[in-house]
Coordinates of C-alpha atoms in Angstrom, one line a residue:
Chain A
M30 CA 24.8 -7.4 11.5
S31 CA 24.7 -5.5 8.3
I32 CA 21.8 -4.1 6.4
L33 CA 21.0 -3.9 2.7
V34 CA 18.7 -1.0 1.7
I35 CA 17.0 -1.1 -1.7
A36 CA 17.1 2.4 -3.1
E37 CA 14.0 3.8 -4.7
H38 CA 14.8 6.0 -7.6
N39 CA 13.8 6.9 -11.2
N40 CA 17.3 6.5 -12.7
K41 CA 17.9 10.2 -12.3
S42 CA 17.6 10.9 -8.6
L43 CA 16.9 9.1 -5.3
K44 CA 13.4 9.3 -4.0
A45 CA 13.0 10.9 -0.6
S46 CA 11.7 7.6 0.7
T47 CA 15.2 6.2 0.4
F48 CA 16.6 8.7 2.9
N49 CA 13.9 7.8 5.4
T50 CA 14.6 4.1 4.9
I51 CA 18.3 4.6 5.5
K52 CA 17.4 6.4 8.7
A53 CA 15.3 3.5 9.9
A54 CA 18.2 1.2 9.0
S55 CA 20.6 3.3 11.0
E56 CA 18.4 2.6 14.1
I57 CA 19.1 -1.1 13.6
D58 CA 22.8 -1.1 12.8
K59 CA 25.4 1.3 11.4
D60 CA 26.7 -1.0 8.7
I61 CA 24.5 0.0 5.8
D62 CA 24.9 -0.9 2.1
V63 CA 22.6 0.5 -0.6
L64 CA 21.6 -1.4 -3.8
V65 CA 21.0 0.9 -6.8
C66 CA 19.8 -1.0 -9.8
G67 CA 18.6 0.5 -13.0
F68 CA 20.0 1.9 -16.2
N69 CA 21.9 5.2 -16.9
N70 CA 21.7 5.7 -13.1
D71 CA 25.2 7.2 -12.5
D72 CA 23.7 10.2 -10.8
V73 CA 21.7 8.0 -8.4
V74 CA 24.8 6.0 -7.6
T75 CA 26.8 9.1 -6.8
A76 CA 24.0 10.6 -4.7
A77 CA 23.7 7.3 -2.7
S78 CA 27.5 7.3 -2.1
K79 CA 27.3 10.8 -0.6
T80 CA 24.3 10.0 1.6
E81 CA 24.9 10.1 5.4
G82 CA 25.4 6.7 6.9
V83 CA 26.0 4.6 3.8
S84 CA 29.1 2.3 3.8
K85 CA 28.9 0.9 0.3
V86 CA 26.8 1.3 -2.8
L87 CA 26.1 -1.8 -4.8
E88 CA 25.6 -0.8 -8.4
V89 CA 23.8 -2.5 -11.3
N90 CA 23.6 -0.4 -14.5
D91 CA 22.0 -2.4 -17.3
R92 CA 19.4 -1.7 -19.9
V93 CA 17.7 -5.0 -19.0
I94 CA 16.8 -3.7 -15.6
E95 CA 15.9 -0.2 -16.5
H96 CA 12.3 -0.5 -15.3
Q97 CA 13.2 -2.4 -12.1
L98 CA 10.6 -5.1 -12.5
A99 CA 9.9 -7.0 -9.3
E100 CA 10.8 -10.3 -10.9
Q101 CA 14.3 -8.9 -11.7
V102 CA 15.1 -6.8 -8.6
S103 CA 14.0 -9.8 -6.4
Q104 CA 16.6 -11.9 -8.1
L105 CA 19.4 -9.4 -7.3
I106 CA 18.2 -9.2 -3.7
V107 CA 18.2 -13.0 -3.3
N108 CA 21.8 -13.2 -4.6
L109 CA 23.0 -10.5 -2.3
S110 CA 21.0 -11.4 0.8
K111 CA 23.3 -14.0 2.3
N112 CA 25.7 -11.2 3.4
Y113 CA 23.0 -9.4 5.4
S114 CA 20.9 -9.7 8.5
H115 CA 18.3 -7.2 7.3
V116 CA 16.9 -6.1 4.0
L117 CA 15.0 -2.8 4.0
A118 CA 13.0 -0.9 1.4
P119 CA 10.5 1.9 1.6
S120 CA 6.8 0.9 2.0
T121 CA 5.9 2.6 -1.2
T122 CA 4.4 0.9 -4.2
F123 CA 8.0 0.3 -5.3
G124 CA 9.0 -1.6 -2.1
K125 CA 5.6 -3.3 -1.6
N126 CA 5.9 -4.8 -5.0
L127 CA 9.3 -6.4 -4.8
M128 CA 10.1 -7.1 -1.2
P129 CA 7.6 -9.9 -0.5
R130 CA 8.7 -11.6 -3.7
A131 CA 12.4 -11.6 -2.6
A132 CA 11.5 -12.7 0.9
A133 CA 9.4 -15.6 -0.2
I134 CA 12.1 -17.0 -2.6
L135 CA 14.4 -17.2 0.4
D136 CA 11.6 -18.7 2.7
M137 CA 11.6 -15.6 4.9
S138 CA 8.6 -13.7 6.1
Q139 CA 8.3 -9.9 5.9
I140 CA 7.4 -7.2 8.3
S141 CA 5.5 -4.6 6.4
D142 CA 5.3 -0.8 7.0
I143 CA 7.2 -0.4 10.2
S144 CA 6.8 2.9 12.1
A145 CA 9.5 2.3 14.7
V146 CA 12.5 0.1 15.5
V147 CA 12.5 -1.4 19.1
S148 CA 15.5 -3.7 18.7
P149 CA 17.1 -5.5 15.8
D150 CA 14.4 -8.1 15.8
T151 CA 11.4 -6.2 17.2
F152 CA 9.5 -3.5 15.4
V153 CA 6.3 -1.4 15.6
R154 CA 3.8 -1.3 12.8
P155 CA 0.3 0.1 12.4
I156 CA -2.5 -2.4 11.7
Y157 CA -6.2 -2.0 10.9
A158 CA -5.6 1.3 9.0
G159 CA -3.6 2.7 12.0
N160 CA -6.5 2.0 14.4
A161 CA -4.2 -0.3 16.3
I162 CA -0.4 -0.4 16.8
A163 CA 1.3 -3.7 17.0
T164 CA 4.7 -4.6 18.3
V165 CA 6.1 -7.6 16.4
Q166 CA 9.1 -9.8 16.7
S167 CA 10.7 -11.7 13.9
S168 CA 12.6 -15.0 14.3
D169 CA 13.7 -15.1 10.7
K170 CA 17.4 -15.3 9.9
I171 CA 17.2 -12.4 7.4
K172 CA 14.7 -9.8 8.3
F173 CA 12.8 -8.4 5.3
I174 CA 11.2 -5.1 6.3
T175 CA 9.4 -2.3 4.5
V176 CA 9.6 1.1 6.2
R177 CA 6.8 3.7 6.5
P178 CA 8.7 6.8 5.2
T179 CA 6.7 9.4 7.1
S180 CA 7.6 7.7 10.5
F181 CA 11.3 8.3 10.1
E182 CA 13.3 11.4 9.6
S183 CA 15.5 11.8 6.6
V184 CA 19.3 11.2 6.7
E185 CA 21.4 14.0 5.2
P186 CA 21.9 13.6 1.4
S187 CA 25.5 14.8 1.9
G188 CA 28.4 14.1 4.2
G189 CA 28.8 10.4 3.3
N190 CA 31.7 8.9 1.4
A191 CA 30.7 5.4 0.5
S192 CA 32.6 3.1 -1.7
I193 CA 30.9 2.0 -5.0
E194 CA 31.0 -1.6 -6.1
K195 CA 29.7 -2.8 -9.5
I196 CA 28.2 -6.2 -8.6
S197 CA 28.2 -9.2 -10.9
Y198 CA 24.9 -10.8 -11.5
N199 CA 23.1 -13.2 -13.8
L200 CA 19.5 -12.3 -14.4
N201 CA 17.1 -15.0 -15.5
D202 CA 14.6 -14.0 -18.2
V203 CA 11.3 -12.8 -16.9
K204 CA 7.8 -13.3 -18.3
T205 CA 6.8 -9.7 -17.7
K206 CA 7.3 -7.0 -20.2
F207 CA 7.3 -3.3 -19.4
V208 CA 5.0 -1.3 -21.8
K209 CA 4.8 2.2 -20.4
R210 CA 4.4 4.5 -17.5
Q211 CA 2.0 7.4 -17.2
E212 CA 3.3 9.8 -14.6
S213 CA 1.8 13.1 -13.8
E214 CA 4.0 16.1 -14.6
T215 CA 3.9 18.6 -11.8
E216 CA 6.1 21.4 -10.6
R217 CA 4.7 21.0 -7.1
P218 CA 6.4 19.2 -4.2
E219 CA 6.1 15.4 -4.1
L220 CA 3.1 14.3 -2.1
G221 CA 5.2 11.9 0.1
N222 CA 7.5 14.6 1.4
A223 CA 5.7 17.9 1.0
K224 CA 5.6 20.2 4.0
I225 CA 2.1 21.3 3.2
I226 CA -0.6 19.3 1.5
I227 CA -4.0 20.5 0.4
S228 CA -6.4 17.6 -0.3
G229 CA -9.8 17.6 -1.8
G230 CA -12.7 15.2 -1.5
R231 CA -16.1 14.6 -3.0
G232 CA -17.2 18.0 -1.7
L233 CA -15.4 19.5 -4.7
E234 CA -18.1 18.0 -6.9
S235 CA -16.1 17.9 -10.2
A236 CA -12.7 17.7 -11.8
E237 CA -13.1 21.3 -12.9
N238 CA -13.8 22.5 -9.3
F239 CA -10.9 20.4 -8.1
K240 CA -8.6 22.9 -9.8
L241 CA -9.7 25.5 -7.2
L242 CA -7.1 23.9 -4.9
N243 CA -4.3 24.8 -7.3
E244 CA -4.4 28.5 -6.5
I245 CA -3.9 27.9 -2.8
A246 CA -1.4 25.1 -3.4
D247 CA 0.7 27.6 -5.5
K248 CA 0.6 30.2 -2.7
L249 CA 1.6 27.8 0.0
N250 CA 4.0 25.7 -2.2
A251 CA 1.9 22.8 -1.2
A252 CA 1.3 19.4 -2.8
I253 CA -2.2 18.4 -3.9
G254 CA -3.8 15.3 -2.4
A255 CA -7.2 13.6 -2.7
S256 CA -9.5 11.3 -0.9
R257 CA -10.4 8.0 -2.4
A258 CA -13.9 9.2 -3.1
A259 CA -12.5 12.1 -5.3
V260 CA -10.2 9.7 -7.2
D261 CA -13.1 7.2 -7.7
A262 CA -15.3 10.0 -9.0
G263 CA -12.6 10.8 -11.6
Y264 CA -11.8 14.3 -10.3
I265 CA -8.1 13.5 -10.2
G266 CA -5.6 10.7 -10.8
N267 CA -4.9 7.8 -8.4
E268 CA -1.4 9.1 -7.7
Y269 CA -2.9 11.8 -5.6
Q270 CA -4.8 9.5 -3.3
V271 CA -4.1 9.7 0.5
G272 CA -5.2 6.8 2.7
Q273 CA -5.0 3.2 3.8
T274 CA -4.6 2.0 0.2
G275 CA -3.1 5.1 -1.2
K276 CA -0.2 7.2 0.1
M277 CA 0.7 7.7 3.8
V278 CA 1.6 11.4 4.4
A279 CA 2.6 13.3 7.5
P280 CA 3.2 17.0 6.5
E281 CA 3.6 20.0 8.8
L282 CA 0.2 21.1 7.6
Y283 CA -2.6 19.1 6.0
I284 CA -5.7 21.0 4.7
A285 CA -8.7 18.7 4.0
V286 CA -11.2 20.4 1.8
G287 CA -14.6 18.8 1.4
I288 CA -13.4 15.5 2.9
S289 CA -15.7 13.9 5.4
G290 CA -13.0 11.8 7.0
A291 CA -13.6 8.1 6.3
I292 CA -11.4 5.8 8.5
Q293 CA -9.5 4.8 5.3
H294 CA -8.6 8.4 4.6
L295 CA -7.7 9.3 8.2
A296 CA -5.3 6.3 8.1
G297 CA -3.2 8.1 5.5
M298 CA -2.9 11.5 7.1
K299 CA -3.6 11.5 10.8
E300 CA 0.1 11.7 11.7
S301 CA 0.2 15.2 10.1
K302 CA 1.4 17.9 12.6
I303 CA -1.4 20.3 12.0
I304 CA -4.7 19.3 10.4
V305 CA -7.2 21.8 9.0
A306 CA -10.7 20.7 7.9
I307 CA -13.0 22.7 5.8
N308 CA -16.4 21.2 5.4
K309 CA -20.0 22.4 5.4
D310 CA -21.2 19.4 7.4
E311 CA -20.4 20.0 11.0
E312 CA -21.0 16.3 11.8
A313 CA -18.1 15.3 9.4
P314 CA -15.7 13.0 11.3
I315 CA -12.7 14.9 10.0
F316 CA -13.5 17.7 12.5
G317 CA -12.9 15.2 15.3
I318 CA -9.1 15.1 14.5
A319 CA -8.7 18.6 13.1
D320 CA -6.7 21.2 15.0
Y321 CA -8.6 23.9 13.2
G322 CA -12.0 23.2 11.8
L323 CA -13.9 25.6 9.5
K324 CA -17.5 24.9 9.0
A325 CA -18.2 26.6 5.7
D326 CA -19.2 26.2 2.1
L327 CA -15.8 25.4 0.5
F328 CA -16.7 27.4 -2.6
E329 CA -16.9 30.5 -0.5
A330 CA -14.1 29.6 1.9
L331 CA -11.4 28.8 -0.7
P332 CA -11.5 32.3 -2.4
E333 CA -11.4 33.9 1.1
I334 CA -8.4 31.8 2.1
S335 CA -6.7 32.7 -1.1
K336 CA -7.4 36.4 -0.4
E337 CA -6.1 36.1 3.2
L338 CA -2.9 34.5 2.0
D339 CA -2.4 37.4 -0.4
L340 CA -2.8 39.9 2.5
L341 CA -0.2 37.9 4.6
N342 CA 2.2 38.1 1.7
D343 CA 1.6 41.8 1.3
I344 CA 2.5 42.3 4.9
A345 CA 5.6 40.2 4.5
K346 CA 6.7 42.5 1.6
Chain B
M29 CA -9.2 -20.8 -18.9
K30 CA -9.6 -21.3 -15.1
I31 CA -9.2 -18.7 -12.4
L32 CA -8.6 -19.2 -8.7
V33 CA -9.6 -16.3 -6.5
A34 CA -8.4 -16.1 -2.9
V35 CA -10.6 -14.3 -0.4
K36 CA -10.2 -13.5 3.3
R37 CA -12.8 -13.0 6.0
V38 CA -12.0 -9.8 7.9
I39 CA -13.8 -7.4 10.3
D40 CA -16.2 -5.4 8.2
Y41 CA -14.6 -2.2 7.0
N42 CA -17.4 -0.1 8.6
V43 CA -16.8 -1.5 12.1
Q44 CA -14.8 0.6 14.5
I45 CA -12.3 -2.0 15.8
R46 CA -11.5 -2.5 19.5
V47 CA -8.2 -3.5 21.0
K48 CA -8.5 -6.3 23.5
A49 CA -8.1 -5.3 27.1
D50 CA -5.1 -7.6 27.6
N51 CA -3.4 -6.1 24.5
S52 CA -3.2 -9.5 22.8
G53 CA -5.0 -8.5 19.7
I54 CA -8.2 -7.1 18.2
E55 CA -11.7 -8.1 19.5
T56 CA -13.5 -10.3 16.9
D57 CA -16.2 -11.8 19.1
N58 CA -19.7 -10.5 18.1
V59 CA -18.2 -8.3 15.4
K60 CA -19.6 -8.1 11.9
M61 CA -17.3 -9.9 9.5
S62 CA -17.2 -9.5 5.7
M63 CA -15.1 -10.3 2.7
N64 CA -11.9 -8.2 2.5
P65 CA -12.9 -5.4 0.2
P66 CA -10.2 -5.7 -2.6
D67 CA -10.9 -9.5 -2.6
E68 CA -14.4 -8.6 -3.7
N69 CA -12.8 -6.8 -6.7
A70 CA -10.9 -9.9 -7.4
V71 CA -14.1 -12.0 -7.4
E72 CA -15.9 -9.5 -9.5
E73 CA -13.1 -9.4 -12.1
A74 CA -13.1 -13.2 -12.4
I75 CA -16.9 -13.3 -12.9
K76 CA -16.7 -10.6 -15.5
L77 CA -14.1 -12.6 -17.4
K78 CA -16.4 -15.7 -17.2
T79 CA -19.4 -13.7 -18.4
S80 CA -17.3 -12.5 -21.4
G81 CA -16.4 -16.0 -22.3
V82 CA -12.7 -15.9 -21.6
V83 CA -12.9 -17.9 -18.5
S84 CA -14.7 -21.2 -18.0
E85 CA -14.5 -21.8 -14.3
V86 CA -14.0 -19.6 -11.2
V87 CA -12.9 -21.3 -8.0
V88 CA -12.8 -19.5 -4.7
V89 CA -10.5 -20.4 -1.9
S90 CA -10.3 -19.1 1.6
I91 CA -8.1 -20.1 4.5
G92 CA -9.3 -19.8 8.1
L93 CA -11.9 -20.7 10.6
E94 CA -15.0 -22.8 9.8
K95 CA -16.9 -19.5 9.5
S96 CA -14.9 -18.5 6.4
Q97 CA -17.4 -20.6 4.6
D98 CA -19.7 -17.5 4.7
T99 CA -17.1 -15.5 2.8
I100 CA -16.8 -18.3 0.2
R101 CA -20.7 -18.4 -0.1
S102 CA -20.7 -14.7 -0.7
A103 CA -18.3 -15.1 -3.6
M104 CA -20.4 -17.9 -5.0
A105 CA -23.5 -15.7 -4.6
M106 CA -21.7 -13.2 -6.8
G107 CA -21.1 -15.9 -9.4
A108 CA -18.1 -18.1 -8.5
D109 CA -18.7 -21.7 -9.4
R110 CA -17.3 -23.6 -6.4
G111 CA -15.4 -23.1 -3.3
I112 CA -12.6 -24.5 -1.2
L113 CA -12.1 -23.8 2.5
V114 CA -8.7 -24.7 4.0
K115 CA -9.6 -25.0 7.6
T116 CA -7.2 -23.7 10.3
D117 CA -7.7 -22.1 13.7
Q118 CA -4.1 -20.7 13.6
M119 CA -3.4 -17.1 12.6
L120 CA -1.1 -17.5 9.6
D121 CA 1.8 -15.2 8.4
P122 CA 1.3 -14.1 4.8
L123 CA 4.2 -16.5 3.9
A124 CA 2.2 -19.4 5.3
V125 CA -0.9 -18.3 3.5
A126 CA 1.1 -18.1 0.3
K127 CA 2.5 -21.6 0.9
T128 CA -1.1 -22.9 1.5
L129 CA -2.4 -21.2 -1.7
K130 CA 0.5 -22.7 -3.6
A131 CA -0.6 -26.2 -2.5
I132 CA -4.1 -25.4 -3.8
V133 CA -2.8 -24.0 -7.1
E134 CA -0.9 -27.3 -7.6
K135 CA -4.2 -29.3 -7.1
E136 CA -6.3 -27.0 -9.2
N137 CA -3.9 -25.8 -12.0
P138 CA -5.5 -22.4 -12.7
D139 CA -4.2 -20.1 -15.4
M140 CA -4.5 -17.1 -13.2
V141 CA -4.8 -16.4 -9.4
L142 CA -6.6 -13.2 -8.4
L143 CA -6.3 -11.8 -4.9
G144 CA -7.0 -8.4 -3.2
K145 CA -3.8 -6.3 -3.0
Q146 CA -4.0 -6.0 0.7
A147 CA -6.2 -7.3 3.6
I148 CA -7.6 -4.4 5.6
D149 CA -6.9 -6.1 8.9
Y150 CA -3.2 -6.6 9.1
D151 CA -2.4 -4.3 6.1
C152 CA 0.6 -6.5 5.1
N153 CA 0.3 -6.4 1.3
Q154 CA 2.4 -9.5 0.8
T155 CA 0.4 -12.6 -0.1
G156 CA 0.1 -12.2 -3.8
Q157 CA 3.7 -11.3 -4.3
M158 CA 4.8 -14.2 -2.2
L159 CA 2.6 -16.7 -4.0
S160 CA 3.9 -15.7 -7.4
A161 CA 7.5 -16.1 -6.1
L162 CA 6.8 -19.5 -4.7
L163 CA 5.2 -20.6 -8.0
D164 CA 7.9 -18.9 -10.0
W165 CA 5.1 -17.1 -11.9
P166 CA 5.1 -13.5 -12.9
Q167 CA 3.1 -11.0 -10.9
G168 CA 0.9 -8.0 -11.6
C169 CA 0.3 -6.0 -8.4
F170 CA -2.2 -3.2 -7.5
V171 CA -4.0 -3.7 -10.8
S172 CA -6.8 -1.3 -11.8
R173 CA -7.2 -2.6 -15.4
L174 CA -6.9 -6.2 -16.7
G175 CA -7.1 -7.3 -20.3
V176 CA -6.8 -11.0 -21.3
K177 CA -5.7 -12.1 -24.8
D178 CA -4.8 -15.7 -25.4
Q179 CA -2.0 -16.5 -22.9
T180 CA -1.1 -12.9 -22.2
I181 CA -2.6 -10.3 -19.9
T182 CA -2.2 -6.6 -20.2
I183 CA -2.5 -4.8 -16.9
S184 CA -2.4 -1.2 -15.6
R185 CA -1.0 -1.1 -12.1
E186 CA -1.4 1.8 -9.7
I187 CA 1.9 3.1 -8.5
D188 CA 2.8 6.2 -6.5
E189 CA 3.8 8.1 -9.6
G190 CA 0.7 7.3 -11.6
L191 CA 0.1 4.1 -13.7
E192 CA 2.4 1.4 -15.1
E193 CA 1.4 -0.9 -17.9
L194 CA 2.8 -4.4 -18.2
E195 CA 2.3 -7.4 -20.5
I196 CA 2.5 -10.6 -18.6
Q197 CA 2.5 -14.2 -19.8
L198 CA 0.2 -16.6 -18.1
P199 CA 0.1 -18.3 -15.7
A200 CA 0.3 -15.3 -13.4
V201 CA -0.7 -13.9 -10.1
V202 CA -2.7 -10.6 -10.1
T203 CA -3.5 -8.5 -7.0
C204 CA -6.4 -6.2 -7.4
D205 CA -6.9 -2.6 -6.5
L206 CA -10.3 -1.2 -5.4
R207 CA -10.5 0.7 -8.7
L208 CA -10.4 -2.4 -10.9
N209 CA -14.2 -2.6 -10.9
E210 CA -17.4 -2.1 -9.0
P211 CA -18.2 -5.4 -7.2
R212 CA -21.9 -6.5 -7.7
F213 CA -24.4 -7.1 -5.0
A214 CA -25.6 -10.7 -4.9
S215 CA -29.3 -11.0 -5.6
L216 CA -31.5 -13.1 -3.3
P217 CA -32.0 -15.9 -5.9
N218 CA -28.2 -16.0 -6.4
I219 CA -27.7 -16.2 -2.6
M220 CA -30.1 -19.1 -2.5
K221 CA -28.3 -20.8 -5.5
A222 CA -24.9 -20.3 -3.9
K223 CA -26.0 -22.5 -0.9
K224 CA -26.2 -25.4 -3.3
K225 CA -22.8 -24.9 -5.0
P226 CA -20.0 -27.3 -4.1
L227 CA -17.8 -26.2 -1.2
D228 CA -14.9 -28.6 -0.3
I229 CA -13.4 -28.3 3.2
I230 CA -9.8 -29.4 3.6
S231 CA -7.9 -29.4 6.9
I232 CA -4.7 -27.5 6.6
D233 CA -2.9 -30.5 8.2
N234 CA -3.6 -32.5 5.0
L235 CA -1.7 -30.1 2.8
S236 CA 1.7 -30.6 4.5
V237 CA 2.8 -27.0 4.3
D238 CA 5.0 -25.3 6.9
T239 CA 2.8 -22.9 8.7
N240 CA 5.0 -22.1 11.6
S241 CA 4.8 -18.4 12.4
R242 CA 8.0 -16.4 12.3
V243 CA 6.5 -13.1 13.2
K244 CA 5.1 -12.9 16.7
Y245 CA 2.6 -10.2 17.7
I246 CA 3.9 -9.3 21.1
K247 CA 1.3 -6.7 21.9
V248 CA -1.4 -4.7 20.2
E249 CA -2.3 -1.3 21.6
E250 CA -4.6 1.7 20.9
P251 CA -3.0 4.4 18.8
P252 CA -2.3 7.7 20.6
V253 CA -5.5 9.8 20.6
R254 CA -5.4 12.9 18.5
K255 CA -7.1 15.9 20.2
G256 CA -9.1 17.7 17.6
G257 CA -12.4 19.5 17.4
A258 CA -11.3 23.1 17.8
M259 CA -13.2 25.4 15.4
V260 CA -12.4 28.7 13.8
A261 CA -15.0 31.3 12.7
D262 CA -13.8 32.2 9.2
A263 CA -11.0 32.1 6.7
K264 CA -9.3 35.1 8.3
E265 CA -9.1 33.5 11.7
L266 CA -7.9 30.3 10.1
I267 CA -5.0 31.9 8.3
Q268 CA -4.1 34.1 11.3
K269 CA -3.9 31.0 13.5
L270 CA -1.9 29.0 11.0
K271 CA 0.5 31.9 10.8
Y272 CA 0.9 33.0 14.4
E273 CA -0.3 30.2 16.6
A274 CA 0.7 27.0 14.7
K275 CA 3.4 28.8 12.7
V276 CA 3.1 26.4 9.8
I277 CA 2.7 28.9 7.0

């Protein structure tokens, strides 16, 4: 058995999800190759070669594939796949977009969003927004799998010494043209692998009020998140959404502010280690899963929390 | 231009699901069923394109039990022109669904296939991507904005980092995000009218597609219960507990 992991990266650095995916791969077999395709991606190739547990890095460095369109990356995977028993990618919008395409070209099914490896052909995955947990077995020759990053630890980004191989390829033209990307610029930790997340919901009432979370996020070095209701209401961009159809997160501390706790939101965050809920409605379902609930008007509670954090910091000094 | 929209009948998103006592799956008897929510966005978008004159016909297809007719009728009540039910009692892998849809695409020759990005039951997020692969068409996935001009569409797709814009040549497969639009409610007269719209029922056996399952659900269990519900009095107690009890700040 050997495993091909598709690296998620932005041509500059590997995304944290890649390290979790390599960890999941290592629970299947120790022979792990990583595909890095993109353009001007030398740093990513080097980083992958140093990653714990990687045997070989397969490199494609070509302007044509700079934006890693699904129609292109799937061609590369199809060409490489005959050498592998498993192909893994993170269950992020990157992996979700391209993996089913590659699998279907090869007439293979896919197992989406696994949260545990039982054996090389049997895996655990949440269904119904995490309200049920399924154990599934694949009879496919090549197993295509996407991995829920928050369910696996990260391998070490150092300690590896993988060989690097430039692979030959022949990409067919595609009928999709990249136009542009709008990415939010932030100094804060990435939502997917932040240790602390503070998320806001409809209770914040406006885009302006949503910024109240920034102050506390700064003091805790936290990432900002949001419920679907807040994103739909236009308080903040879609890239902040936590939930069944947004991002899955599992930080050490998740602070839900003005979020009632719809099933769809809980699906994205209930694996967090500690959950704090701040809501003025004591009937809000979020309190049912919170380790610490604070029934309060968030517009009063947030400044108080900010002040208490300052006091802690003063003591620390 | 003609659009094919694929819709799935699933347990209504407001229903708290129950795992079957023998761990063989999820209880669906006597449970409210509805159209998969992002599929409603797909139907809505197709109807909007028809209203704006870009599209001349909207055909809705569903694959599943006899009762999936209800889901197709809902789409026709929203404004779709006609429906196709591919009848099967089998639970299909997304790959088998994609193969079945491909067979329908080959009969119907649409310029675009619209689907929800994910079904909220098995959360696979595969069918659209697989269908476009099997057809060798381009794909636009997780789309929150769709513009059509001649034989090209411009889409914004929701990605983890923000938004990505692509230009795609038709024919193409587009999977819809919940933020693409606000699905309309069907009016009573339109619900009545939908009952008279044509709905073809085809047995899946007549399509000669390979629907063998390669992914077996061995067991389905309840998730571990999270014990919550503890309350704190104020911000001070909260921060003290986070610092000295939970030790997370």
